[in-house]
CSV table of C-alpha atoms in Angstrom, one decimal:
chain,number,residue,atom,x,y,z
A,1,MET,CA,128.5,79.4,99.8
A,2,ILE,CA,125.7,77.2,101.0
A,3,PHE,CA,124.5,76.9,97.4
A,4,ASP,CA,127.4,74.6,96.8
A,5,TYR,CA,125.5,71.9,98.7
A,6,ILE,CA,122.3,72.2,96.6
A,7,GLN,CA,121.9,69.7,93.8
A,8,THR,CA,120.2,70.9,90.6
A,9,THR,CA,119.7,70.0,87.0
A,10,GLU,CA,121.6,71.8,84.2
A,11,GLU,CA,118.5,73.8,83.3
A,12,GLN,CA,117.9,74.8,86.9
A,13,LYS,CA,121.6,75.7,87.3
A,14,ASP,CA,121.4,78.0,84.3
A,15,ILE,CA,118.3,79.8,85.7
A,16,LEU,CA,119.8,80.2,89.2
A,17,ASP,CA,123.2,81.4,87.8
A,18,ILE,CA,121.4,84.2,85.9
A,19,ALA,CA,119.4,85.2,89.0
A,20,ARG,CA,122.5,85.2,91.2
A,21,GLN,CA,124.5,87.3,88.7
A,22,ILE,CA,121.8,89.9,88.5
A,23,CYS,CA,121.2,90.0,92.2
A,24,GLU,CA,124.9,90.1,93.1
A,25,LYS,CA,125.6,93.0,90.7
A,26,GLU,CA,122.3,95.0,90.7
A,27,LEU,CA,120.4,94.2,93.9
A,28,LEU,CA,122.9,93.6,96.7
A,29,PRO,CA,124.7,97.0,96.6
A,30,GLN,CA,121.3,98.8,96.9
A,31,VAL,CA,119.8,96.7,99.7
A,32,PRO,CA,120.9,98.8,102.7
A,33,GLU,CA,119.4,102.0,101.3
A,34,LEU,CA,116.3,100.3,99.9
A,35,ASP,CA,115.7,98.7,103.3
A,36,ARG,CA,116.1,102.1,105.0
A,37,THR,CA,113.6,103.8,102.6
A,38,GLY,CA,111.3,100.9,102.1
A,39,THR,CA,111.6,101.0,98.3
A,40,TYR,CA,111.0,98.2,95.8
A,41,PRO,CA,113.8,98.2,93.1
A,42,ARG,CA,111.9,98.2,89.8
A,43,ASP,CA,115.1,98.4,87.9
A,44,VAL,CA,116.2,95.0,89.3
A,45,ALA,CA,112.8,93.5,88.6
A,46,LYS,CA,113.1,94.7,85.0
A,47,LYS,CA,116.5,93.1,84.6
A,48,LEU,CA,115.1,89.8,85.9
A,49,PHE,CA,112.1,90.1,83.5
A,50,ASP,CA,114.4,90.8,80.6
A,51,ALA,CA,116.4,87.8,81.5
A,52,GLY,CA,113.3,85.6,81.2
A,53,LEU,CA,112.9,84.9,84.9
A,54,TYR,CA,109.4,86.3,85.5
A,55,ALA,CA,106.3,84.1,85.6
A,56,LEU,CA,108.2,80.9,84.8
A,57,GLU,CA,105.2,78.9,86.1
A,58,VAL,CA,102.9,80.0,83.2
A,59,PRO,CA,101.8,76.7,81.5
A,60,GLU,CA,103.3,75.9,78.2
A,61,GLN,CA,99.9,75.6,76.6
A,62,TYR,CA,99.4,79.3,77.2
A,63,GLY,CA,102.8,80.3,75.9
A,64,GLY,CA,104.9,80.1,79.1
A,65,MET,CA,107.8,77.9,80.2
A,66,GLY,CA,105.7,75.8,82.6
A,67,VAL,CA,108.7,75.1,84.8
A,68,SER,CA,108.3,72.5,87.6
A,69,HIS,CA,107.5,73.5,91.2
A,70,GLU,CA,110.9,72.3,92.1
A,71,THR,CA,112.5,74.9,89.8
A,72,ASN,CA,110.2,77.6,91.0
A,73,PHE,CA,111.1,76.8,94.6
A,74,LEU,CA,114.8,76.9,93.9
A,75,LEU,CA,114.5,80.3,92.2
A,76,ALA,CA,112.4,81.6,95.1
A,77,GLU,CA,115.1,80.3,97.5
A,78,THR,CA,117.8,82.0,95.5
A,79,LEU,CA,116.0,85.4,95.4
A,80,GLY,CA,115.3,85.1,99.1
A,81,TYR,CA,119.0,84.7,99.8
A,82,TYR,CA,119.7,88.2,98.4
A,83,ASP,CA,116.6,89.9,99.7
A,84,ALA,CA,113.4,88.1,100.8
A,85,GLY,CA,111.2,91.1,100.5
A,86,PHE,CA,112.2,91.8,96.9
A,87,GLY,CA,112.1,88.2,95.9
A,88,PHE,CA,108.7,87.6,97.5
A,89,THR,CA,107.2,90.6,95.7
A,90,PHE,CA,108.8,89.8,92.3
A,91,HIS,CA,107.4,86.3,92.6
A,92,ALA,CA,104.0,87.4,93.9
A,93,GLY,CA,103.3,89.4,90.8
A,94,SER,CA,102.8,86.2,88.9
A,95,MET,CA,101.6,84.0,91.8
A,96,GLY,CA,98.7,86.4,92.2
A,97,ALA,CA,97.3,85.0,89.0
A,98,GLU,CA,97.5,81.4,90.2
A,99,CYS,CA,93.8,81.4,91.1
A,100,ILE,CA,92.9,82.2,87.5
A,101,PHE,CA,94.9,79.2,86.2
A,102,MET,CA,93.2,77.0,88.9
A,103,GLY,CA,89.6,78.1,88.5
A,104,GLY,CA,89.2,80.5,85.5
A,105,THR,CA,87.8,80.0,82.1
A,106,GLU,CA,90.1,79.3,79.1
A,107,ALA,CA,89.7,82.9,78.0
A,108,GLN,CA,90.7,84.1,81.5
A,109,LYS,CA,93.7,81.8,81.6
A,110,GLN,CA,95.0,82.9,78.2
A,111,PHE,CA,94.5,86.6,79.1
A,112,ALA,CA,96.4,86.2,82.4
A,113,ALA,CA,99.2,84.3,80.6
A,114,ASN,CA,99.5,87.0,77.9
A,115,GLU,CA,99.6,89.8,80.5
A,116,LEU,CA,102.2,88.0,82.7
A,117,LEU,CA,104.4,87.3,79.7
A,118,ASN,CA,104.3,91.0,79.0
A,119,GLY,CA,105.5,91.8,82.5
A,120,LYS,CA,102.1,92.7,84.1
A,121,THR,CA,101.5,91.9,87.7
A,122,PHE,CA,98.6,90.5,89.7
A,123,ALA,CA,98.0,91.1,93.5
A,124,PHE,CA,95.9,88.6,95.5
A,125,CYS,CA,93.4,90.4,97.8
A,126,LEU,CA,92.1,88.2,100.7
A,127,THR,CA,93.0,89.7,104.1
A,128,GLU,CA,90.8,92.4,105.6
A,129,PRO,CA,91.1,94.7,108.7
A,130,ALA,CA,88.7,92.4,110.6
A,131,CYS,CA,89.4,89.2,108.7
A,132,GLY,CA,92.7,87.5,108.9
A,133,SER,CA,92.8,83.8,109.8
A,134,ASP,CA,89.0,83.7,109.8
A,135,ALA,CA,88.5,84.1,106.1
A,136,ALA,CA,84.9,83.1,106.3
A,137,SER,CA,84.2,86.6,107.8
A,138,ILE,CA,85.1,88.4,104.6
A,139,ALA,CA,83.1,91.7,104.4
A,140,THR,CA,84.0,92.9,100.9
A,141,THR,CA,80.8,92.4,99.0
A,142,ALA,CA,80.0,91.7,95.4
A,143,THR,CA,76.4,92.7,94.4
A,144,ARG,CA,74.9,91.7,91.1
A,145,GLU,CA,73.6,94.6,89.0
A,146,GLY,CA,72.4,93.4,85.6
A,147,ASP,CA,75.4,92.0,83.6
A,148,ALA,CA,77.9,93.3,86.2
A,149,TYR,CA,78.9,93.0,89.9
A,150,VAL,CA,79.6,96.0,92.1
A,151,ILE,CA,82.5,95.4,94.6
A,152,LYS,CA,82.7,97.3,97.8
A,153,GLY,CA,85.2,96.8,100.7
A,154,ASN,CA,88.7,97.3,102.0
A,155,LYS,CA,91.6,94.8,101.9
A,156,CYS,CA,94.7,95.2,104.0
A,157,PHE,CA,98.3,93.9,104.1
A,158,ILE,CA,98.2,93.3,100.3
A,159,SER,CA,101.7,92.5,99.0
A,160,GLY,CA,102.8,94.4,95.9
A,161,ALA,CA,99.5,96.3,95.6
A,162,GLU,CA,101.0,99.6,94.5
A,163,LEU,CA,102.9,97.7,91.7
A,164,ALA,CA,99.9,95.7,90.5
A,165,ASP,CA,98.1,96.1,87.2
A,166,TYR,CA,95.3,93.6,88.2
A,167,PHE,CA,93.8,92.4,91.5
A,168,VAL,CA,92.3,88.9,92.2
A,169,VAL,CA,89.7,89.9,94.9
A,170,ALA,CA,88.0,87.6,97.3
A,171,THR,CA,84.4,88.8,98.0
A,172,THR,CA,81.2,87.5,99.4
A,173,ILE,CA,77.8,87.5,97.7
A,174,ASP,CA,76.1,86.8,101.0
A,175,ARG,CA,77.9,87.1,104.4
A,176,SER,CA,75.4,84.7,106.0
A,177,LEU,CA,76.7,81.9,103.7
A,178,LYS,CA,80.2,82.1,105.2
A,179,TYR,CA,82.6,80.1,103.1
A,180,LYS,CA,79.9,79.2,100.6
A,181,GLY,CA,79.4,82.8,99.7
A,182,ILE,CA,83.0,83.6,98.8
A,183,THR,CA,83.4,84.5,95.2
A,184,LEU,CA,86.6,85.6,93.3
A,185,PHE,CA,86.8,88.4,90.7
A,186,LEU,CA,89.5,89.8,88.4
A,187,VAL,CA,89.6,93.6,88.7
A,188,GLU,CA,91.7,95.9,86.6
A,189,LYS,CA,93.5,98.7,88.5
A,190,GLU,CA,92.2,101.2,86.0
A,191,ARG,CA,88.6,100.6,87.1
A,192,GLY,CA,89.2,102.9,90.1
A,193,VAL,CA,90.9,100.7,92.6
A,194,GLN,CA,92.4,102.9,95.3
A,195,ILE,CA,95.9,102.1,96.7
A,196,ALA,CA,95.7,103.5,100.2
A,197,LYS,CA,98.0,103.3,103.2
A,198,HIS,CA,101.6,102.2,102.6
A,199,GLU,CA,102.5,100.1,105.6
A,200,GLU,CA,105.8,100.8,107.4
A,201,LYS,CA,107.0,97.3,108.3
A,202,MET,CA,109.7,95.9,110.6
A,203,GLY,CA,111.1,93.6,107.9
A,204,ILE,CA,110.9,92.7,104.2
A,205,ARG,CA,110.9,96.4,103.6
A,206,LEU,CA,111.7,96.1,99.9
A,207,SER,CA,108.2,94.6,99.6
A,208,PRO,CA,105.5,97.2,99.4
A,209,THR,CA,102.4,96.4,101.5
A,210,ASN,CA,99.2,98.4,101.1
A,211,GLU,CA,95.6,98.8,102.1
A,212,VAL,CA,93.4,98.5,98.9
A,213,VAL,CA,90.0,100.1,98.6
A,214,PHE,CA,87.3,98.9,96.3
A,215,ASP,CA,84.7,101.7,96.5
A,216,ASP,CA,81.7,100.5,94.4
A,217,ILE,CA,84.0,99.1,91.6
A,218,ARG,CA,81.8,97.8,88.8
A,219,VAL,CA,83.2,94.8,86.9
A,220,PRO,CA,81.6,92.7,84.1
A,221,ALA,CA,80.1,89.4,85.2
A,222,ASP,CA,82.6,87.5,83.0
A,223,HIS,CA,85.4,88.8,85.4
A,224,MET,CA,84.2,86.3,87.9
A,225,ILE,CA,86.7,83.5,88.5
A,226,GLY,CA,84.9,80.2,88.8
A,227,ALA,CA,81.3,80.4,89.9
A,228,GLU,CA,79.3,82.2,92.6
A,229,GLY,CA,80.2,80.7,96.0
A,230,ARG,CA,83.0,78.6,94.6
A,231,GLY,CA,85.8,81.0,95.5
A,232,TRP,CA,86.9,79.3,98.7
A,233,GLY,CA,87.8,76.1,97.1
A,234,ILE,CA,90.0,77.9,94.6
A,235,VAL,CA,91.6,79.9,97.4
A,236,MET,CA,92.5,76.8,99.3
A,237,ARG,CA,94.0,75.1,96.2
A,238,ASN,CA,95.9,78.3,95.6
A,239,MET,CA,97.3,78.4,99.1
A,240,GLU,CA,98.5,74.8,98.8
A,241,VAL,CA,101.0,76.2,96.2
A,242,VAL,CA,101.6,79.7,97.4
A,243,ARG,CA,102.2,78.9,101.0
A,244,PRO,CA,105.2,76.5,100.5
A,245,THR,CA,106.5,78.6,97.6
A,246,SER,CA,106.7,81.6,100.0
A,247,MET,CA,108.6,79.6,102.6
A,248,ASN,CA,111.5,79.2,100.1
A,249,PHE,CA,112.2,82.8,100.7
A,250,ALA,CA,112.5,82.1,104.4
A,251,THR,CA,114.9,79.3,103.6
A,252,GLY,CA,116.9,81.7,101.5
A,253,ILE,CA,117.2,84.0,104.5
A,254,ALA,CA,118.5,81.1,106.6
A,255,MET,CA,121.0,80.2,103.9
A,256,ARG,CA,122.3,83.8,103.8
A,257,ALA,CA,122.5,83.9,107.6
A,258,VAL,CA,124.6,80.7,107.7
A,259,ASP,CA,127.0,82.1,105.1
A,260,GLU,CA,127.3,85.4,106.9
A,261,ALA,CA,127.9,83.7,110.3
A,262,VAL,CA,130.5,81.3,108.9
A,263,ASN,CA,132.4,83.9,106.9
A,264,TYR,CA,132.6,86.1,110.0
A,265,ALA,CA,133.7,83.2,112.2
A,266,LYS,CA,136.5,82.4,109.9
A,267,VAL,CA,138.1,85.8,110.1
A,268,ARG,CA,137.2,86.9,113.6
A,269,THR,CA,140.1,86.0,116.0
A,270,GLN,CA,139.8,85.5,119.7
A,271,PHE,CA,142.1,83.7,122.1
A,272,GLY,CA,144.7,83.5,119.3
A,273,GLN,CA,142.5,81.6,116.8
A,274,PRO,CA,139.6,82.1,114.4
A,275,ILE,CA,136.4,81.7,116.5
A,276,ILE,CA,135.1,79.0,114.1
A,277,ARG,CA,137.7,76.7,115.7
A,278,LEU,CA,136.0,77.1,119.1
A,279,GLN,CA,134.0,73.9,119.5
A,280,GLY,CA,131.0,75.5,121.1
A,281,LEU,CA,130.6,78.0,118.2
A,282,ASN,CA,131.5,75.4,115.6
A,283,PHE,CA,128.7,73.1,116.9
A,284,LEU,CA,126.2,76.1,116.7
A,285,LEU,CA,127.2,76.8,113.1
A,286,ALA,CA,126.7,73.1,112.3
A,287,GLU,CA,123.2,73.2,113.8
A,288,MET,CA,122.4,76.3,111.8
A,289,LEU,CA,123.4,74.5,108.7
A,290,GLU,CA,121.6,71.3,109.8
A,291,ARG,CA,118.3,73.1,110.3
A,292,THR,CA,118.6,75.0,107.1
A,293,MET,CA,119.3,72.0,105.0
A,294,VAL,CA,116.4,70.1,106.5
A,295,SER,CA,114.1,73.0,105.7
A,296,HIS,CA,115.4,73.0,102.1
A,297,GLY,CA,114.8,69.3,101.9
A,298,ALA,CA,111.3,69.5,103.3
A,299,LEU,CA,110.4,72.1,100.7
A,300,MET,CA,111.9,70.1,97.9
A,301,ASN,CA,109.7,67.2,99.1
A,302,ILE,CA,106.6,69.5,98.8
A,303,ALA,CA,107.7,70.4,95.3
A,304,HIS,CA,107.9,66.8,94.4
A,305,LEU,CA,104.4,66.1,95.7
A,306,LEU,CA,103.0,69.1,93.8
A,307,ASP,CA,104.8,68.2,90.6
A,308,HIS,CA,103.3,64.7,90.7
A,309,GLY,CA,99.8,65.9,91.7
A,310,MET,CA,99.9,64.2,95.0
A,311,PRO,CA,98.1,65.4,98.1
A,312,LEU,CA,100.2,67.2,100.8
A,313,ASN,CA,98.2,65.7,103.7
A,314,GLY,CA,99.4,68.2,106.3
A,315,MET,CA,102.9,68.3,104.9
A,316,GLY,CA,102.3,71.9,103.7
A,317,SER,CA,101.3,73.1,107.2
A,318,ALA,CA,104.1,71.2,108.9
A,319,THR,CA,106.7,72.5,106.5
A,320,LYS,CA,105.4,76.0,106.7
A,321,ILE,CA,105.9,75.9,110.5
A,322,TYR,CA,109.4,74.4,110.3
A,323,ALA,CA,110.8,76.5,107.5
A,324,SER,CA,109.6,79.8,109.1
A,325,GLN,CA,110.8,78.9,112.6
A,326,THR,CA,114.1,77.8,111.2
A,327,ALA,CA,114.6,81.1,109.4
A,328,SER,CA,113.9,83.1,112.5
A,329,TRP,CA,116.1,80.9,114.7
A,330,VAL,CA,119.1,80.7,112.3
A,331,ALA,CA,119.0,84.5,111.6
A,332,SER,CA,118.9,85.2,115.4
A,333,LYS,CA,121.8,82.9,116.0
A,334,ALA,CA,123.8,84.6,113.2
A,335,VAL,CA,123.3,87.9,115.1
A,336,GLU,CA,124.7,86.2,118.2
A,337,VAL,CA,127.7,84.8,116.3
A,338,LEU,CA,128.6,88.3,115.1
A,339,GLY,CA,128.1,89.6,118.7
A,340,GLY,CA,127.9,93.4,119.0
A,341,TYR,CA,128.6,93.8,115.3
A,342,GLY,CA,125.6,91.6,114.5
A,343,TYR,CA,123.3,94.1,116.2
A,344,MET,CA,124.6,97.0,114.0
A,345,ARG,CA,123.0,97.9,110.7
A,346,GLU,CA,126.4,98.0,109.1
A,347,TYR,CA,126.2,94.2,109.0
A,348,PRO,CA,123.3,92.4,107.2
A,349,VAL,CA,122.4,89.8,109.8
A,350,GLU,CA,120.1,92.1,111.9
A,351,LYS,CA,118.1,92.7,108.7
A,352,LEU,CA,117.9,89.0,108.1
A,353,MET,CA,116.4,88.6,111.6
A,354,ARG,CA,113.8,91.3,110.9
A,355,ASP,CA,112.9,89.9,107.5
A,356,ALA,CA,112.5,86.3,108.9
A,357,LYS,CA,109.8,87.1,111.4
A,358,ILE,CA,107.0,87.7,108.9
A,359,PHE,CA,107.2,84.1,107.6
A,360,GLU,CA,105.8,82.9,110.9
A,361,ILE,CA,102.8,85.2,110.5
A,362,PHE,CA,101.6,85.5,106.9
A,363,GLU,CA,100.4,82.8,104.5
A,364,GLY,CA,98.5,81.4,107.4
A,365,THR,CA,100.0,81.9,110.9
A,366,ASN,CA,102.0,79.1,112.4
A,367,GLN,CA,99.3,78.8,115.1
A,368,ILE,CA,96.6,78.2,112.4
A,369,GLN,CA,98.9,75.6,110.8
A,370,GLN,CA,99.0,73.8,114.2
A,371,VAL,CA,95.2,74.0,114.3
A,372,VAL,CA,95.1,72.2,110.9
A,373,LEU,CA,97.5,69.5,112.1
A,374,GLY,CA,95.7,69.1,115.3
A,375,ALA,CA,92.4,68.6,113.5
A,376,MET,CA,94.0,65.9,111.4
A,377,LEU,CA,94.9,64.0,114.6
A,378,SER,CA,91.4,64.5,116.0
A,379,LYS,CA,89.7,62.7,113.2
């Protein structure tokens, strides 16, 4: 397995071994049917939670393990290997609360930590039907009424919404203010949040994606995260962590694709020999491994920068582009290595190709990341 090439500490190895054991036994046998039906396996999530693998990033001062970004990245990569949709959603349940730890009050941080450590999940609500890359155009409003705010608007493509207990919602207090009007709120599902359309997706089908409706939801003023008009800064800091974390699931896809292609090439015989001995194919497999390992290394570098509080200076955008493109390319080549069999649902590689595509789109499209890099060059 490609995991044999990954260097870890003993603590990291213990965490990853537990994750692999649970995924091998409990998740992998279910994946074809779960992919067909578009179902999130709550039973597997519960086993990972019981094993202590949920919300590992909760800071020690609030009762969590406070693991490093490197460890979190490695766990995401491992879960992505077995199923990126499941892994992304399992991880997103805690990453949705990241804005609270970045910009909330001490009381909010302790509350979020307690809820996470008890298995509760948070969904981050930013994207809207008419507002994707242009986040300044948020139309969901928060109107002050006495000691509360009334939230009204629709969010779309929200990962894990139907599983969430809480929502971190990006709103605007005044659309004319653009970014300076964006304000974040913590909203409990029980306040009347409506989980609307369940999206039928091409890939990551184990990850539920929904439209979420906030129809005059009244929340206390102390549910505001940060201050009025300060939400955009928190969102950007959050994305600096969430974006590269998510790309580890893409690298997990690439790792699985390499393993599936190599395993097939070792047993498939043509012209009297295993096809892995054919130089042209062997070189292709080597390039698949090469790109995957570079993607892994780039993400570990991002983890190092985050763990040491150092600025990413464009590395986040560049790595997002490379890791997502690598996953799509490697998965596509794995399909080609398997030939006609690779195109059939009986084999897992066509699913890997479907799952990989989303990573070029969400968490800021690759084109938007190029805009960011281009702007750096233009200064």
